[in-house]
Short mmCIF file of C-alpha atoms in Angstrom, two decimals:
data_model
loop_
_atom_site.label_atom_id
_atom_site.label_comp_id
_atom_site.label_asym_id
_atom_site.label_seq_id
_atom_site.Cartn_x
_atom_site.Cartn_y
_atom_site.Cartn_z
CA UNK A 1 54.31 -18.24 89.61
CA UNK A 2 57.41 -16.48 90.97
CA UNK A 3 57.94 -15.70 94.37
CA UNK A 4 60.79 -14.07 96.94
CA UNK A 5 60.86 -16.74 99.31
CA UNK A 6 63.49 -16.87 102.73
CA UNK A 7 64.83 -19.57 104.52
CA UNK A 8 67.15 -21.09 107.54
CA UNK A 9 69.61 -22.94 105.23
CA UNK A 10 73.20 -24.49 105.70
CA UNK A 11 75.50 -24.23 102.68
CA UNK A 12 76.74 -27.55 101.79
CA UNK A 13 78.56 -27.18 99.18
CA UNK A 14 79.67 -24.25 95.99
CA UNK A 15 80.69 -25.23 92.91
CA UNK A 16 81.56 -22.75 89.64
CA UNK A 17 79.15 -22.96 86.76
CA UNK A 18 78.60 -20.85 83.34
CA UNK A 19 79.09 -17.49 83.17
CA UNK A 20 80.92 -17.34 86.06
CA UNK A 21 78.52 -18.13 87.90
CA UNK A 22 77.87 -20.53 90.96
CA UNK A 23 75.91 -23.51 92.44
CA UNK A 24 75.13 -23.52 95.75
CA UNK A 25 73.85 -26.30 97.67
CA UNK A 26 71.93 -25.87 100.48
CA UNK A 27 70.06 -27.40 103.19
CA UNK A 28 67.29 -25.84 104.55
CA UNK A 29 64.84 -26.27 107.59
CA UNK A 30 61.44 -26.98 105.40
CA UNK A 31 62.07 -27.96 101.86
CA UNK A 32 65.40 -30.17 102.40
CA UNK A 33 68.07 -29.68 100.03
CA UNK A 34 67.76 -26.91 97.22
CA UNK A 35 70.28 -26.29 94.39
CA UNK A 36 70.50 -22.40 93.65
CA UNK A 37 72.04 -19.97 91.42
CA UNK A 38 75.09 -17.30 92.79
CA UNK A 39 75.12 -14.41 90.46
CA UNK A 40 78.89 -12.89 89.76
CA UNK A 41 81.96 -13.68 89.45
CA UNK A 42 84.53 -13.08 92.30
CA UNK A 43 83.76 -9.59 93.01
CA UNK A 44 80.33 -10.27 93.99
CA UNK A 45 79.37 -9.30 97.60
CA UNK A 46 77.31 -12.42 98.30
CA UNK A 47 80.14 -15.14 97.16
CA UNK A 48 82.33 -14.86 100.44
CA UNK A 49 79.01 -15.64 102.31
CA UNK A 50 78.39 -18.77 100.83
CA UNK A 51 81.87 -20.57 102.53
CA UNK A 52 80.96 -24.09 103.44
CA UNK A 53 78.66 -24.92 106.35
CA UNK A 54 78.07 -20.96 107.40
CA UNK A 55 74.14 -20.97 108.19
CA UNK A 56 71.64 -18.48 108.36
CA UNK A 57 68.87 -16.79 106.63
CA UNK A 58 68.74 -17.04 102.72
CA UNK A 59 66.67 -15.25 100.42
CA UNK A 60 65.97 -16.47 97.19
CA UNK A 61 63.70 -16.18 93.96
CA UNK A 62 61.69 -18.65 92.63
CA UNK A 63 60.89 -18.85 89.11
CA UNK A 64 58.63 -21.72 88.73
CA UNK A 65 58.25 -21.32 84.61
CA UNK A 66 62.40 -21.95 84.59
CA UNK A 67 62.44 -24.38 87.57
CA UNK A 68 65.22 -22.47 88.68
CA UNK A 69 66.32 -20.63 91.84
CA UNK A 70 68.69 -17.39 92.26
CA UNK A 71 69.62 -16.43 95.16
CA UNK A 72 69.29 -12.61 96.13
CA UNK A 73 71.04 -12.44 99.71
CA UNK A 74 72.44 -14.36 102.57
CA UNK A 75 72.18 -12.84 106.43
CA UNK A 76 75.08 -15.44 107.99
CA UNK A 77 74.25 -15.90 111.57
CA UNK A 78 77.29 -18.94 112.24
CA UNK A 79 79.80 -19.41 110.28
CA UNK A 80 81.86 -22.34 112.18
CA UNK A 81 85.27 -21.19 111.26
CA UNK A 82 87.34 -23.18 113.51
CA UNK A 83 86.58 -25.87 110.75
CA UNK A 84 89.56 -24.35 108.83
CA UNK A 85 91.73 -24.63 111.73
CA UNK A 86 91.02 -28.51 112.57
CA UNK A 87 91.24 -31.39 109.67
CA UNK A 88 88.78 -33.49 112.01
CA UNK A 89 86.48 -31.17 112.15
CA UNK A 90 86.26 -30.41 108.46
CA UNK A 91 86.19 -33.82 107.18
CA UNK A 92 83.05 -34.59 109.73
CA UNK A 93 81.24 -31.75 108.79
CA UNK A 94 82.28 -33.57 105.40
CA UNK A 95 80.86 -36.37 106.02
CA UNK A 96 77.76 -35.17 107.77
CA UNK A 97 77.30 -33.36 104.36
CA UNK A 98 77.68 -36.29 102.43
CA UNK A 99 75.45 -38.45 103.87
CA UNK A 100 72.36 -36.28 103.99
CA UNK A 101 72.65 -35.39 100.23
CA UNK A 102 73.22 -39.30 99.40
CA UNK A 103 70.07 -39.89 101.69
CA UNK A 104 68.09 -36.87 100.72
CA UNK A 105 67.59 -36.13 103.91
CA UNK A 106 66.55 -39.63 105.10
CA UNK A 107 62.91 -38.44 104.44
CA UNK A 108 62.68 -36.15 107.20
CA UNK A 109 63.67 -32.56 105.91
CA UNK A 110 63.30 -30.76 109.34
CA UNK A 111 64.96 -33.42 111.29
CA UNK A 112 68.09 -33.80 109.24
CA UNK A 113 68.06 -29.90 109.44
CA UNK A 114 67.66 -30.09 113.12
CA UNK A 115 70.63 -33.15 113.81
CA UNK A 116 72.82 -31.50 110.70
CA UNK A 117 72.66 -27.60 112.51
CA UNK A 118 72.55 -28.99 116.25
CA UNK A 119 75.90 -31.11 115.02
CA UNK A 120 77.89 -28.59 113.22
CA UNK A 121 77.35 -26.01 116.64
CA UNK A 122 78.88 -28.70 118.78
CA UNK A 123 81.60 -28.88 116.57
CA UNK A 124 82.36 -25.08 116.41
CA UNK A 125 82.89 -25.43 120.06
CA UNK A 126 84.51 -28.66 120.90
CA UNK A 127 87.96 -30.08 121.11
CA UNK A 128 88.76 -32.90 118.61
CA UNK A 129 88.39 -35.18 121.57
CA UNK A 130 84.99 -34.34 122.08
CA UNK A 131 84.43 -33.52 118.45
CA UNK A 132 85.19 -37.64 117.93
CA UNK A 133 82.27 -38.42 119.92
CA UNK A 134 79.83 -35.45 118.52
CA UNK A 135 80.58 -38.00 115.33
CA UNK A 136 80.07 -40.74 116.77
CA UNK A 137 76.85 -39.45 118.49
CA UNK A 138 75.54 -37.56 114.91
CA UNK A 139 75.87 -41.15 112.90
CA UNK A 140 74.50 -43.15 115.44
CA UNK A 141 70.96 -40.44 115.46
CA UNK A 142 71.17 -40.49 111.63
CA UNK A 143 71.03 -44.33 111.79
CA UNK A 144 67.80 -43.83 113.86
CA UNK A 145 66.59 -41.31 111.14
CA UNK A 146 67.42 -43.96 108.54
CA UNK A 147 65.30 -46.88 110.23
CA UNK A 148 68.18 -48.70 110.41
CA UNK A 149 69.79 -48.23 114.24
CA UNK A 150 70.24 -51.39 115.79
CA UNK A 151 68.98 -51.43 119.79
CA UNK A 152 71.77 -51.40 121.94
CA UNK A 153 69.51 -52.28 125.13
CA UNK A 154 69.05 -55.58 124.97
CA UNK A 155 70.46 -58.93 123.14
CA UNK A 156 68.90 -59.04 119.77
CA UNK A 157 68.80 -63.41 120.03
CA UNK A 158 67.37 -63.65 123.75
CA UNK A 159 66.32 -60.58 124.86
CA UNK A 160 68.19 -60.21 127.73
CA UNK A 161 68.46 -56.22 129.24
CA UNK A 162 71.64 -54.89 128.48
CA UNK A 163 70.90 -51.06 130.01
CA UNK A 164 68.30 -49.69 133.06
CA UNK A 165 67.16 -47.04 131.72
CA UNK A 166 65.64 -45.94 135.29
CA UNK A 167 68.91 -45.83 136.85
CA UNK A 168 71.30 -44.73 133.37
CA UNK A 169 73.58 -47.91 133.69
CA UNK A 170 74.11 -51.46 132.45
CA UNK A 171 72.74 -54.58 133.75
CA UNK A 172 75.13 -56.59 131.85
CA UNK A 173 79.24 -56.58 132.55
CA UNK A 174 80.28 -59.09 130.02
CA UNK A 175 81.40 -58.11 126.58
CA UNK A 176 78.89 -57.77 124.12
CA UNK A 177 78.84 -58.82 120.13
CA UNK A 178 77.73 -56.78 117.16
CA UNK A 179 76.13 -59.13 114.75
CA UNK A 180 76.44 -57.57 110.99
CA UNK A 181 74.20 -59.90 109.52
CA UNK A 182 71.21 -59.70 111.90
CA UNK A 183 72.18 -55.93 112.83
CA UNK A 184 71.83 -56.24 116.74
CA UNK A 185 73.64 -56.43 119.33
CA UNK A 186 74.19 -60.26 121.37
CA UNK A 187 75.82 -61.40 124.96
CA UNK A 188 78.41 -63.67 125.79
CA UNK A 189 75.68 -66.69 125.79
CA UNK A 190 73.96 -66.43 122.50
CA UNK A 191 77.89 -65.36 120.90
CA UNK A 192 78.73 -69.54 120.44
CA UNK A 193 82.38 -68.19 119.82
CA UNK A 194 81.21 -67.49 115.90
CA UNK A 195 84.57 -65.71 114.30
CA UNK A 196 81.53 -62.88 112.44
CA UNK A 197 81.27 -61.37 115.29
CA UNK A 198 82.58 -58.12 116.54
CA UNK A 199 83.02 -58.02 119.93
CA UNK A 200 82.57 -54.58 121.47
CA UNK A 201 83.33 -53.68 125.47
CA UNK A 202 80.02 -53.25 127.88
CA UNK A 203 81.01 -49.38 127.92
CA UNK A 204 80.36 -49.15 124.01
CA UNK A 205 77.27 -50.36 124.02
CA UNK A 206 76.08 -48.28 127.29
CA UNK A 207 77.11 -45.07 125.07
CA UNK A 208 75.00 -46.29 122.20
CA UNK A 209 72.53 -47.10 124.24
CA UNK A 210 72.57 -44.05 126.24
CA UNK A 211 72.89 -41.58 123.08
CA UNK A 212 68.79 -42.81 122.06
CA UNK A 213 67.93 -42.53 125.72
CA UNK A 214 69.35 -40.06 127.33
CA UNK A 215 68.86 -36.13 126.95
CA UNK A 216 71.94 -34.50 124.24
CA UNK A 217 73.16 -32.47 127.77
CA UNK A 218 73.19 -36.29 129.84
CA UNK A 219 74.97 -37.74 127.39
CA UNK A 220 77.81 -34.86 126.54
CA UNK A 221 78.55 -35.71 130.08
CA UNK A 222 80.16 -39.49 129.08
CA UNK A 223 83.45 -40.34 128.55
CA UNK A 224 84.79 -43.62 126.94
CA UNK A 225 88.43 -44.57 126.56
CA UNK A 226 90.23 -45.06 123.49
CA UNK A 227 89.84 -48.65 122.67
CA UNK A 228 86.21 -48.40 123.63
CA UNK A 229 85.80 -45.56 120.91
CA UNK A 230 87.64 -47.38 118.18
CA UNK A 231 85.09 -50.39 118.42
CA UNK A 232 82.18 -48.03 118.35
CA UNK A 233 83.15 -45.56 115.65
CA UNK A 234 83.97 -49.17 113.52
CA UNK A 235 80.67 -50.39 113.94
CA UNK A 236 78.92 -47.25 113.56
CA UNK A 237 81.08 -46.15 109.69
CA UNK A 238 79.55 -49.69 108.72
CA UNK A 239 76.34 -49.49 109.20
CA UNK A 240 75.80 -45.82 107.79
CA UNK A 241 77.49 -46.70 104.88
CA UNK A 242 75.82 -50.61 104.16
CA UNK A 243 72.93 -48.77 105.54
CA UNK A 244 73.01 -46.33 102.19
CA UNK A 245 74.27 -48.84 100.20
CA UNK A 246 77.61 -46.83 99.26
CA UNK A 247 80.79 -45.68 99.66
CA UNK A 248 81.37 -42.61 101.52
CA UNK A 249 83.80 -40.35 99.60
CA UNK A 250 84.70 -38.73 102.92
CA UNK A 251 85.83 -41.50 104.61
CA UNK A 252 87.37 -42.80 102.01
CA UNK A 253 89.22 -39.59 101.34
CA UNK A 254 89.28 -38.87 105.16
CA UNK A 255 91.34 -42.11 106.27
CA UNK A 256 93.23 -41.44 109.01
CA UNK A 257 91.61 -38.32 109.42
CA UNK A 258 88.21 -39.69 110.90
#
């Protein structure tokens, strides 16, 4: 049966196909990621829509006898362009891109749509200071998604608290470790000085920690210094990417960048 069908949808990415033609990629809010058809070449009214990451309301046709999808129009409700004028913020929205398409969608359609839209609007109005941490804060929810976030409350060997939730601060004032093999977090005690280990400062973990328990608004609120970020945003690139199992093009094309 065919059908005119509309959607919320994010364009991830374009690409030129026969005829002059084009692929769009798109994420939407119900059915995940869709590959559709762009009619006409460079005059066409719809292509300057279709720019990476603008979002909004797509309509589209459905033929199910081709398996194919054309799309008829495009209302544009954001269309982020301070990405253009900021290399960070490009290469994250990048990256964000990259990884839901590898995961398709980490099984949850409207949740990816819902951390991928509510992550690309922070962006559009950040800094690239607090555009670092909108990163850092985006990857560490997707690991959630994923089934694969390590919990940054307690020691993963003994069980000790790290974080009261009641009162939003750490019990524990000692650096921490970041085991890669058992993916959790460890104190000073269960550490036994093994080399492996990443050590990571109290106030890393307490952001981890605080991004899965805290409200988005509570925790836009934290700051972390420098150092503290560096140890975090290295812990958190390896486990999304050993977590899919890949190489991320974006980081690998982003170094220095991200």
């Amino acid at each position: 049966m065919n059908r005119n069908v509309s959607a919320n949808a994010i364009v991830l990415s374009v690409s030129p196909s026969k005829e002059n033609n084009s692929t769009v990629t798109l994420l939407t809010e119900k059915e995940g990621v869709i590959y559709a058809t762009l009619y006409g070449g460079h005059k066409s009214r719809l292509k300057s829509l279709f720019t990476l990451w603008n979002s909004g309301i797509v309509y589209l046709y459905k033929n199910e006898e081709r398996k194919s999808i054309k799309i008829n129009d495009f209302d544009v409700k954001k269309y982020h362009s301070s990405f253009s004028e900021n290399l960070f913020k490009m290469w994250s929205a990048s990256l964000a891109s990259e990884i839901i398409l590898k995961t398709k969608c980490g099984g949850s359609n409207n949740e990816s749509w819902i951390l991928l839209n509510g992550f690309l609007d922070g962006l559009e109005i950040s800094n690239e200071d607090q555009s670092k941490l909108g990163l850092i804060r985006f990857l560490w929810r997707y690991l959630s998604l994923l089934g694969i976030q390590p919990d940054a409350t307690f020691c993963g060997k003994c069980g000790k608290s790290f974080f009261d939730i009641k009162n939003h601060k750490m019990l524990y004032n000692e650096t921490s470790y970041f085991d890669s093999i058992e993916n959790c977090f460890i104190c000073t005690e269960c550490s036994y000085k093994d080399n492996r280990l990443l050590p990571v400062k109290t106030d890393g973990v307490e952001y981890l920690a605080a991004i899965s328990l805290l409200t988005p608004a509570e925790v836009r609120k934290l700051q972390i210094d420098k150092n503290v970020y560096g140890q975090i945003k290295d812990i958190v690139y390896y486990l999304i990417e050993n977590g899919i199992g890949t190489k991320l093009n974006s980081l690998e094309t982003g170094i220095g960048i991200l």
